[in-house]
One Martini backbone bead per residue (centre of mass of N, CA, C, O) as a GRO file, in nm:
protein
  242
    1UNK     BB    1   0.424  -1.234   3.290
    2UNK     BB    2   0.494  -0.990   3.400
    3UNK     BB    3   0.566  -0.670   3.350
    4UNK     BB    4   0.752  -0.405   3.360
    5UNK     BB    5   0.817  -0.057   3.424
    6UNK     BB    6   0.805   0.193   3.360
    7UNK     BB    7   1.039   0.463   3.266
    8UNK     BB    8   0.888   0.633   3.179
    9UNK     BB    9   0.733   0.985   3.184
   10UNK     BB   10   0.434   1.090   3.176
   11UNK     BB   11   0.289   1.414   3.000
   12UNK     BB   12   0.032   1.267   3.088
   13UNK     BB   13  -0.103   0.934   3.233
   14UNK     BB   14  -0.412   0.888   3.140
   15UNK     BB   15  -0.544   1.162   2.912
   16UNK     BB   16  -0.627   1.271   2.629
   17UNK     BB   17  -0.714   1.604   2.541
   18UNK     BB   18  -0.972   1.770   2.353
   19UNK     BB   19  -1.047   2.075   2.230
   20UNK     BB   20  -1.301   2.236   2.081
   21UNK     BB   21  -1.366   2.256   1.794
   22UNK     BB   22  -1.321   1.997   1.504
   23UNK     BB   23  -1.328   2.135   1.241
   24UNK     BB   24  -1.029   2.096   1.326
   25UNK     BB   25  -0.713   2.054   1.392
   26UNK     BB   26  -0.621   1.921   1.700
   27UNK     BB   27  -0.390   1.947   1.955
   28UNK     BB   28  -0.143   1.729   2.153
   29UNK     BB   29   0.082   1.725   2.424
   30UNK     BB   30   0.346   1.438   2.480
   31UNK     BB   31   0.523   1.379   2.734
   32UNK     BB   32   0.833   1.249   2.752
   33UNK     BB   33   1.055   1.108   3.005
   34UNK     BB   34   1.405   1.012   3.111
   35UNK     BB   35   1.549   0.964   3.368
   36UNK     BB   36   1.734   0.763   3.305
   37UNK     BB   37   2.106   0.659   3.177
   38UNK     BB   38   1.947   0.562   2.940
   39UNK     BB   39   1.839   0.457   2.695
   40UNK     BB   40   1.533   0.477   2.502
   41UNK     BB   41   1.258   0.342   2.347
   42UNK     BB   42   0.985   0.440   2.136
   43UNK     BB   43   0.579   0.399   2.097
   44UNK     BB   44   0.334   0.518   1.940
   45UNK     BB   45  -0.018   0.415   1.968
   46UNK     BB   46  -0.353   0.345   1.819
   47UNK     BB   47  -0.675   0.247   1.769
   48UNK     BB   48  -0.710   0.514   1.537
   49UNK     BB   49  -0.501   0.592   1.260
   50UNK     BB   50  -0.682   0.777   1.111
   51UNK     BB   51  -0.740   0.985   1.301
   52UNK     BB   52  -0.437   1.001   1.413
   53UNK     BB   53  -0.160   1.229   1.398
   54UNK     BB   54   0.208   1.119   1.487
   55UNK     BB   55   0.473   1.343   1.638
   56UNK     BB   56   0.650   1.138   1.672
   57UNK     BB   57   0.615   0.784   1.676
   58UNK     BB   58   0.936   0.731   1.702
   59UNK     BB   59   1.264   0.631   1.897
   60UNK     BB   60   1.480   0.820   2.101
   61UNK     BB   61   1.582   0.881   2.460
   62UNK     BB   62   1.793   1.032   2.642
   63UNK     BB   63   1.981   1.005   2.984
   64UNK     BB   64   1.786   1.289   3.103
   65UNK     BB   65   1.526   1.335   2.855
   66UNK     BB   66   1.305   1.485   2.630
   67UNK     BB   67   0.973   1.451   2.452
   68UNK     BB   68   0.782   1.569   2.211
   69UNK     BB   69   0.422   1.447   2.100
   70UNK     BB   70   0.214   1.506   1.857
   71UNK     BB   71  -0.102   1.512   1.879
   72UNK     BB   72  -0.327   1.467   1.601
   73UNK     BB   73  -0.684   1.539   1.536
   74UNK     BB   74  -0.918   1.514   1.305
   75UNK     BB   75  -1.165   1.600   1.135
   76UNK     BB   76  -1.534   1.612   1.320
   77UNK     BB   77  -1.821   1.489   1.371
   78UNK     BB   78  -1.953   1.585   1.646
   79UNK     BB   79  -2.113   1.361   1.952
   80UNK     BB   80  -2.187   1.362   2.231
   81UNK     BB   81  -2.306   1.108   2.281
   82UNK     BB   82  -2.066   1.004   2.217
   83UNK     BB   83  -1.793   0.781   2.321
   84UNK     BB   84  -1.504   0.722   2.357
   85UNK     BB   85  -1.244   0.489   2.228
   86UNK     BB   86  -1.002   0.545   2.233
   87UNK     BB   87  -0.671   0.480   2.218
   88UNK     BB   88  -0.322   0.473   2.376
   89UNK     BB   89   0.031   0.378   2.353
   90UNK     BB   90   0.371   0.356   2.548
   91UNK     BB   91   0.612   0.227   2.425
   92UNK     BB   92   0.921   0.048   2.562
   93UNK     BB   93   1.301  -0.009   2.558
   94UNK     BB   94   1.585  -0.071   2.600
   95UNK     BB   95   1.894   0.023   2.498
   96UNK     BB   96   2.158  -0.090   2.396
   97UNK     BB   97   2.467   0.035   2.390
   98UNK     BB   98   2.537  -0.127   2.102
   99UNK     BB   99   2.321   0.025   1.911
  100UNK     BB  100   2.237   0.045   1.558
  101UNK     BB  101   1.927  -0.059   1.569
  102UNK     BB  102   1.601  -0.009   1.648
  103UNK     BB  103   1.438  -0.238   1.458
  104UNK     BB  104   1.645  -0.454   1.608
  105UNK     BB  105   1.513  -0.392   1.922
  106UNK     BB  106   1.244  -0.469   1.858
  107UNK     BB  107   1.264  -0.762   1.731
  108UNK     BB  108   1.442  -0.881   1.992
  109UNK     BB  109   1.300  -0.855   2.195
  110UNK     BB  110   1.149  -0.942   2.494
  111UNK     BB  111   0.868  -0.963   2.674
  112UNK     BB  112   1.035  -0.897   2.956
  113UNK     BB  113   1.142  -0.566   2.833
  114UNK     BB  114   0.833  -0.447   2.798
  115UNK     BB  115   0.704  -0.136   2.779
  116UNK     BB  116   0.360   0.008   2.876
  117UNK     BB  117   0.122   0.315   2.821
  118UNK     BB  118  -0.247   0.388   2.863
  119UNK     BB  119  -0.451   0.623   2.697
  120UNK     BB  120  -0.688   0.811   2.689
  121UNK     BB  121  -0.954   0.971   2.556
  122UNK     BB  122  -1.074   1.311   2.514
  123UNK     BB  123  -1.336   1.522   2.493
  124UNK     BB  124  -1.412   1.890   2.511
  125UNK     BB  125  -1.687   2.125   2.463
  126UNK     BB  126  -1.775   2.389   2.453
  127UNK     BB  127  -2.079   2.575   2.589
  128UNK     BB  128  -2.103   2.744   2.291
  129UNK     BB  129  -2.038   2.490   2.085
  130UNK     BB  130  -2.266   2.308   2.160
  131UNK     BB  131  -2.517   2.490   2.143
  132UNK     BB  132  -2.475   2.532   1.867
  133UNK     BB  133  -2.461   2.220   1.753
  134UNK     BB  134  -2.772   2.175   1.848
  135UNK     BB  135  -2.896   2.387   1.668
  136UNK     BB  136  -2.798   2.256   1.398
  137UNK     BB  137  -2.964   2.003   1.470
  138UNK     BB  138  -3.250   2.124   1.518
  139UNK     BB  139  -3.278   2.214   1.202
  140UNK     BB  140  -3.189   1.959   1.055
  141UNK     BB  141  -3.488   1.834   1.186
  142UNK     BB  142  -3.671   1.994   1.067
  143UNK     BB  143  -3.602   2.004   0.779
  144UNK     BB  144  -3.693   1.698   0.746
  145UNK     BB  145  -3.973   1.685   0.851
  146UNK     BB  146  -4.053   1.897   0.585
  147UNK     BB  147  -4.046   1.744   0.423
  148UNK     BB  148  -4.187   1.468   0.475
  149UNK     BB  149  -4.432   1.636   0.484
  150UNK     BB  150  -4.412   1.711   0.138
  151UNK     BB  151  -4.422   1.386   0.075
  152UNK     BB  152  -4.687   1.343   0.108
  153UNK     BB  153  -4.959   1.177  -0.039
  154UNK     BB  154  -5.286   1.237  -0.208
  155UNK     BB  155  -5.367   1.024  -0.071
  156UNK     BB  156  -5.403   1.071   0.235
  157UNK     BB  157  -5.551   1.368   0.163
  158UNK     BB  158  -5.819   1.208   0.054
  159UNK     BB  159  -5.911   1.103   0.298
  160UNK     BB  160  -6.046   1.329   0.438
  161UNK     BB  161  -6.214   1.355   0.248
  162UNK     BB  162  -6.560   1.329   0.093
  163UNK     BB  163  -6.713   1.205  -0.127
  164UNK     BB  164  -6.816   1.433  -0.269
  165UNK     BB  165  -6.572   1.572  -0.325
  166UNK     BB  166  -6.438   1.372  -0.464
  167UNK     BB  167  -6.613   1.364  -0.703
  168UNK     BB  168  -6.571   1.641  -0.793
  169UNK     BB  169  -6.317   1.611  -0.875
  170UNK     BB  170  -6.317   1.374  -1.083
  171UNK     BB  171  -6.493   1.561  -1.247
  172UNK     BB  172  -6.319   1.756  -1.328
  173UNK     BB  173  -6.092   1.602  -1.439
  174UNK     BB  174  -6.249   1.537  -1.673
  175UNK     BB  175  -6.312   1.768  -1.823
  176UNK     BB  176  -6.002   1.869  -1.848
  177UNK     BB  177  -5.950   1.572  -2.030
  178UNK     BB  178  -6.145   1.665  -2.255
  179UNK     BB  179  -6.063   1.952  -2.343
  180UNK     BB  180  -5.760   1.861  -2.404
  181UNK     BB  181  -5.847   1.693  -2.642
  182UNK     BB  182  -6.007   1.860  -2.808
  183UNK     BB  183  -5.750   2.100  -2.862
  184UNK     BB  184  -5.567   1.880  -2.984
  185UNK     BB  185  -5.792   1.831  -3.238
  186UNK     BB  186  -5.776   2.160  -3.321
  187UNK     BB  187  -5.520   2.169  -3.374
  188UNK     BB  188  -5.444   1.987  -3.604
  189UNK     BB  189  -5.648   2.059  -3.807
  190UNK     BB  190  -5.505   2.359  -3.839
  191UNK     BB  191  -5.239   2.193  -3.949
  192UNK     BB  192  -5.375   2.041  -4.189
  193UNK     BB  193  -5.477   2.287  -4.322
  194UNK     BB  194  -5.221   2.446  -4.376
  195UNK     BB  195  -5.098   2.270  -4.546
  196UNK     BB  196  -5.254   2.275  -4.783
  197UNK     BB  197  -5.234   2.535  -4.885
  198UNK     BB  198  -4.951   2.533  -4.937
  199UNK     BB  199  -4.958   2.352  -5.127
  200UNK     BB  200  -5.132   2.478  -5.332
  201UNK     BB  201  -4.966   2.752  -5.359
  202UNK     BB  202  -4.715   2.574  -5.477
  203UNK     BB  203  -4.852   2.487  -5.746
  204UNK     BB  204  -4.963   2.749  -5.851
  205UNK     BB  205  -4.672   2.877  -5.875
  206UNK     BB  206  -4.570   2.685  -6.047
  207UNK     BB  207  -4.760   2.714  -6.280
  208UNK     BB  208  -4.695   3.030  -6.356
  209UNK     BB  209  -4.400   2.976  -6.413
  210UNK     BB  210  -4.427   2.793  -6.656
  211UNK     BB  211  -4.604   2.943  -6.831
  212UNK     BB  212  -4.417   3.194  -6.864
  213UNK     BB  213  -4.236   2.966  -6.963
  214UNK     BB  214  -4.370   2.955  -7.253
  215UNK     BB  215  -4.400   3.220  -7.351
  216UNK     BB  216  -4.103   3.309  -7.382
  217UNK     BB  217  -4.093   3.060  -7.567
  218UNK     BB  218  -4.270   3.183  -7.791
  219UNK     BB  219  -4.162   3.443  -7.869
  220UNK     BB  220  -3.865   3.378  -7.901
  221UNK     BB  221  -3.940   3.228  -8.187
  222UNK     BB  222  -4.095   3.440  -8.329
  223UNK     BB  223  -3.907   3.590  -8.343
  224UNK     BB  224  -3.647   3.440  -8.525
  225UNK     BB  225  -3.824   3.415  -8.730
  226UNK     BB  226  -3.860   3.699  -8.836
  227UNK     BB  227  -3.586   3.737  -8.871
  228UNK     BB  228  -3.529   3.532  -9.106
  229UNK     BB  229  -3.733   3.665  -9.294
  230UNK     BB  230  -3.566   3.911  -9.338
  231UNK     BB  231  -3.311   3.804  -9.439
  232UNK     BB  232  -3.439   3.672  -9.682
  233UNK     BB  233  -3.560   3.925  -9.835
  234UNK     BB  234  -3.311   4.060  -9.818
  235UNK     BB  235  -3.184   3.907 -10.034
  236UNK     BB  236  -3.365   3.883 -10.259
  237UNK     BB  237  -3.378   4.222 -10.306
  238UNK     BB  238  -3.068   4.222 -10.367
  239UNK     BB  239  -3.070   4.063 -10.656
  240UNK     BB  240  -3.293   4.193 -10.796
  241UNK     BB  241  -3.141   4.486 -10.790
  242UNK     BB  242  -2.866   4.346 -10.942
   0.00000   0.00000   0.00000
């Protein structure tokens, strides 16, 4: 069973236009009017409901009035070579007289009473801001080509060189790598020597150390000692005077 014609008046009818640049919210807006003397109720839909957000997106429209419809597009990176696909839909039903709820005339209505209209998208982008587009994507297409070249591997770059050269390449680098364990054995016995000396300083240090202890304590014995044999004398002739 075919639908009824829609009643709403759409402008645009057939179109949504968006003109970038992109890098930004970009907004367009959908006018619905309802010429007849009825309510009408109705739903804006779209194939891509994360790309745009729509404001209102449903509602009631009263007999002889008008609303606008706030389409916002979300920024996304533009490219020209891709075409649009999204698409828009205006549903719409007649509100019966006595309605109290908008969601319980969507929820009973038959479907030969809803009526919808269907609009594409199309992007825009201007002749300034695609040339820029352009230029920032073949930059960045040089700059990848040169990775990619400075990424080649050093097996490739000596294929192109003659056995001859490769050879003496080859012989410089054991060279250089008998060169470096050389150095690094000489750096070795270098810090063995350096510890063994270390070693020897701290013992002659301690020895020293010891023997000066061992004088003091010897010193300071015979000082004790004569100091107590003044002592015992002075005591005998102490005695032997009294």
């Amino acid at each position: 069973m075919a639908r009824p014609e829609q009643v709403l008046l759409l402008e645009p009818q057939h179109e949504l236009k968006f003109r970038g640049p992109f890098s930004d919210v970009v907004t367009t807006t959908l006018k619905l009017s309802n010429p007849t003397d009825r309510n009408v109720c109705f739903k804006v839909k779209t194939t891509a409901p994360r790309r745009y957000c729509v404001r209102p997106n449903s509602g009631i429209i009263d007999g002889g009035t008008s609303i606008n419809v706030s389409v916002m597009l979300q920024p996304f990176d533009y490219d020209p070579n891709e075409k649009s696909k999204h698409k828009f839909m205006v549903q719409s039903v007649v509100a019966p007289p006595d309605m109290t709820d908008m969601e319980g005339v969507w929820k009973e209505a038959k479907p030969d009473e809803l009526m919808d209209s269907k609009l594409r998208c199309v992007f825009d982008m201007p002749v300034e801001n695609e040339k820029m587009h352009d230029t920032e994507s073949n930059k960045m297409m040089s700059s990848s080509l040169l990775k990619s070249d400075s990424s080649l591997p050093l097996k490739s770059m000596s294929s192109t060189l003659d056995d001859g050269e490769v050879k003496k390449i080859m012989e410089e680098c054991k060279r250089l790598q008998m060169e470096a364990q050389r150095l690094r054995e000489e750096n070795k016995q270098i810090r063995e020597d350096d510890g063994l000396r270390m070693r020897k300083s701290n013992v002659m240090s301690s020895q020293h150390t010891s023997i000066g202890m061992k004088k003091e304590e010897g010193l300071s014995a015979r000082t004790m000692a004569l100091i107590v044999l003044f002592f015992v004398v002075g005591v005998i002739v102490g005695k032997l005077v009294l």
